Tab-separated table of C-alpha atoms in Angstrom:
chain	number	residue	atom	x	y	z
A	10	UNK	CA	233.329	121.689	146.790
A	11	UNK	CA	232.012	120.840	143.356
A	12	UNK	CA	234.300	121.418	140.368
A	13	UNK	CA	232.598	121.301	136.994
A	14	UNK	CA	234.592	120.592	133.860
A	15	UNK	CA	233.318	121.003	130.309
A	16	UNK	CA	234.609	118.207	128.099
A	17	UNK	CA	234.461	118.365	124.303
A	18	UNK	CA	234.009	114.838	122.957
A	19	UNK	CA	234.550	114.075	119.270
A	20	UNK	CA	233.052	110.994	117.633
A	21	UNK	CA	231.352	109.736	114.467
A	22	UNK	CA	227.614	110.303	114.856
A	23	UNK	CA	224.991	108.536	112.747
A	24	UNK	CA	222.777	111.227	111.268
A	25	UNK	CA	219.042	110.905	110.506
A	26	UNK	CA	219.690	110.490	106.766
A	27	UNK	CA	221.935	107.461	107.413
A	28	UNK	CA	225.316	109.138	106.917
A	29	UNK	CA	227.979	109.475	109.581
A	30	UNK	CA	229.414	112.824	110.523
A	31	UNK	CA	232.307	113.712	112.842
A	32	UNK	CA	230.893	115.901	115.646
A	33	UNK	CA	232.286	117.425	118.815
A	34	UNK	CA	229.762	117.767	121.615
A	35	UNK	CA	230.212	119.348	125.067
A	36	UNK	CA	229.435	117.497	128.294
A	37	UNK	CA	229.701	118.608	131.933
A	38	UNK	CA	231.367	116.371	134.484
A	39	UNK	CA	232.019	116.848	138.196
A	40	UNK	CA	235.639	115.991	139.067
A	41	UNK	CA	238.532	117.040	141.292
A	42	UNK	CA	241.131	117.463	138.516
A	43	UNK	CA	241.548	117.508	134.747
A	44	UNK	CA	242.846	113.926	134.866
A	45	UNK	CA	239.831	112.716	136.817
A	46	UNK	CA	237.493	114.657	134.494
A	47	UNK	CA	238.974	112.859	131.493
A	48	UNK	CA	238.685	109.450	133.169
A	49	UNK	CA	235.104	110.100	134.302
A	50	UNK	CA	233.856	111.356	130.928
A	51	UNK	CA	235.371	108.324	129.174
A	52	UNK	CA	233.713	105.986	131.669
A	53	UNK	CA	230.337	107.755	131.433
A	54	UNK	CA	230.231	107.818	127.619
A	55	UNK	CA	231.497	104.291	126.879
A	56	UNK	CA	228.000	102.730	126.992
A	57	UNK	CA	226.484	105.404	124.725
A	58	UNK	CA	229.005	105.888	121.912
A	59	UNK	CA	229.796	103.037	119.554
A	60	UNK	CA	233.246	103.091	118.013
A	61	UNK	CA	236.118	105.325	118.969
A	62	UNK	CA	235.792	108.746	120.509
A	63	UNK	CA	238.318	111.390	121.459
A	64	UNK	CA	238.336	113.897	124.303
A	65	UNK	CA	239.245	117.069	122.381
A	66	UNK	CA	239.018	119.650	125.161
A	67	UNK	CA	238.696	119.854	128.912
A	68	UNK	CA	238.221	123.215	130.612
A	69	UNK	CA	236.975	124.395	133.972
A	70	UNK	CA	233.381	125.537	133.854
A	71	UNK	CA	232.573	128.597	135.927
A	72	UNK	CA	229.344	127.231	137.409
A	73	UNK	CA	228.263	127.811	140.978
A	74	UNK	CA	224.969	125.892	140.956
A	75	UNK	CA	223.174	123.342	138.806
A	76	UNK	CA	219.429	122.672	138.906
A	77	UNK	CA	218.128	119.425	137.389
A	78	UNK	CA	214.592	119.036	136.067
A	79	UNK	CA	213.797	115.454	135.051
A	80	UNK	CA	211.405	116.462	132.260
A	81	UNK	CA	213.928	118.831	130.655
A	82	UNK	CA	216.011	117.806	127.661
A	83	UNK	CA	218.196	120.915	127.258
A	84	UNK	CA	220.531	122.927	129.452
A	85	UNK	CA	220.412	126.689	129.934
A	86	UNK	CA	223.035	129.006	131.394
A	87	UNK	CA	221.584	131.560	133.805
A	88	UNK	CA	223.702	134.572	134.679
A	89	UNK	CA	222.369	135.383	138.132
A	90	UNK	CA	223.264	138.488	140.095
A	91	UNK	CA	223.140	138.676	143.875
A	92	UNK	CA	222.384	142.197	145.070
A	93	UNK	CA	224.122	143.431	148.207
A	94	UNK	CA	224.306	146.845	149.804
A	95	UNK	CA	227.758	148.380	150.251
A	96	UNK	CA	227.552	149.884	153.743
A	97	UNK	CA	230.397	152.379	153.218
A	98	UNK	CA	229.105	153.969	150.019
A	99	UNK	CA	225.423	153.104	150.442
A	100	UNK	CA	225.203	151.806	146.876
A	101	UNK	CA	223.991	148.495	145.525
A	102	UNK	CA	226.596	145.984	144.456
A	103	UNK	CA	225.832	143.114	142.065
A	104	UNK	CA	227.884	139.907	142.171
A	105	UNK	CA	227.384	137.678	139.132
A	106	UNK	CA	227.406	133.890	139.237
A	107	UNK	CA	226.649	131.351	136.523
A	108	UNK	CA	224.133	128.594	137.043
A	109	UNK	CA	223.016	125.789	134.743
A	110	UNK	CA	219.346	124.849	134.559
A	111	UNK	CA	217.863	121.771	132.891
A	112	UNK	CA	214.538	122.454	131.161
A	113	UNK	CA	212.578	121.962	127.939
A	114	UNK	CA	212.426	125.629	126.950
A	115	UNK	CA	213.563	129.030	128.190
A	116	UNK	CA	210.291	129.813	130.007
A	117	UNK	CA	210.494	126.538	131.890
A	118	UNK	CA	214.170	127.265	132.655
A	119	UNK	CA	213.122	130.540	134.344
A	120	UNK	CA	210.545	128.645	136.415
A	121	UNK	CA	213.065	125.965	137.443
A	122	UNK	CA	215.557	128.689	138.414
A	123	UNK	CA	212.927	130.511	140.502
A	124	UNK	CA	211.943	127.272	142.239
A	125	UNK	CA	215.583	126.351	142.845
A	126	UNK	CA	216.351	129.765	144.302
A	127	UNK	CA	213.239	129.813	146.496
A	128	UNK	CA	214.181	130.338	150.112
A	129	UNK	CA	217.393	132.170	149.255
A	130	UNK	CA	217.890	134.919	151.804
A	131	UNK	CA	219.830	137.225	149.458
A	132	UNK	CA	218.171	139.387	146.824
A	133	UNK	CA	218.902	138.176	143.312
A	134	UNK	CA	217.916	138.718	139.684
A	135	UNK	CA	218.345	136.659	136.534
A	136	UNK	CA	220.379	138.940	134.284
A	137	UNK	CA	220.351	136.567	131.295
A	138	UNK	CA	219.303	133.081	130.272
A	139	UNK	CA	220.785	131.382	127.203
A	140	UNK	CA	220.550	127.875	125.806
A	141	UNK	CA	223.818	125.952	125.840
A	142	UNK	CA	225.104	123.206	123.564
A	143	UNK	CA	225.713	120.890	126.559
A	144	UNK	CA	224.470	117.396	125.738
A	145	UNK	CA	224.471	115.879	129.235
A	146	UNK	CA	225.701	116.450	132.788
A	147	UNK	CA	227.406	113.847	134.979
A	148	UNK	CA	227.487	114.779	138.688
A	149	UNK	CA	229.831	112.889	140.984
A	150	UNK	CA	226.947	111.320	142.870
A	151	UNK	CA	223.180	111.303	142.597
A	152	UNK	CA	222.965	112.460	146.231
A	153	UNK	CA	224.320	115.915	145.359
A	154	UNK	CA	221.838	116.567	142.540
A	155	UNK	CA	219.389	119.387	143.178
A	156	UNK	CA	216.327	118.029	141.419
A	157	UNK	CA	213.538	120.573	141.013
A	158	UNK	CA	209.882	119.632	140.652
A	159	UNK	CA	207.354	122.105	139.339
């Protein structure tokens, strides 16, 4: 089972005008515990951040699926609803799950989501799609990545 953790990392970032500014940026990491999430995010970011950085927050991310698109540079959160029929009452029931989609823009994110969900036997709809502030995602292994090609 994949457990995603959102880690807020604070560091001094060199801005385009040459000044440095203290920023806190969110990253997603796949880990089994909070302790492992902290260790993994430190290890993943060491090569990319010069100077000291601090892990400000670690929280569980309620994400059921993640779709990678190699040409995308942003991450979008898709609230997806699976539609089932309640046999007793005969009414439709919608179960919401959150998914993260890598894409360049929101239209491309919808396309990546559709392609990633192709072949799903259950009926589903995308209830909402919003851009996140997530800077990067670090899965536990490259084997588990669901890479989508359009």
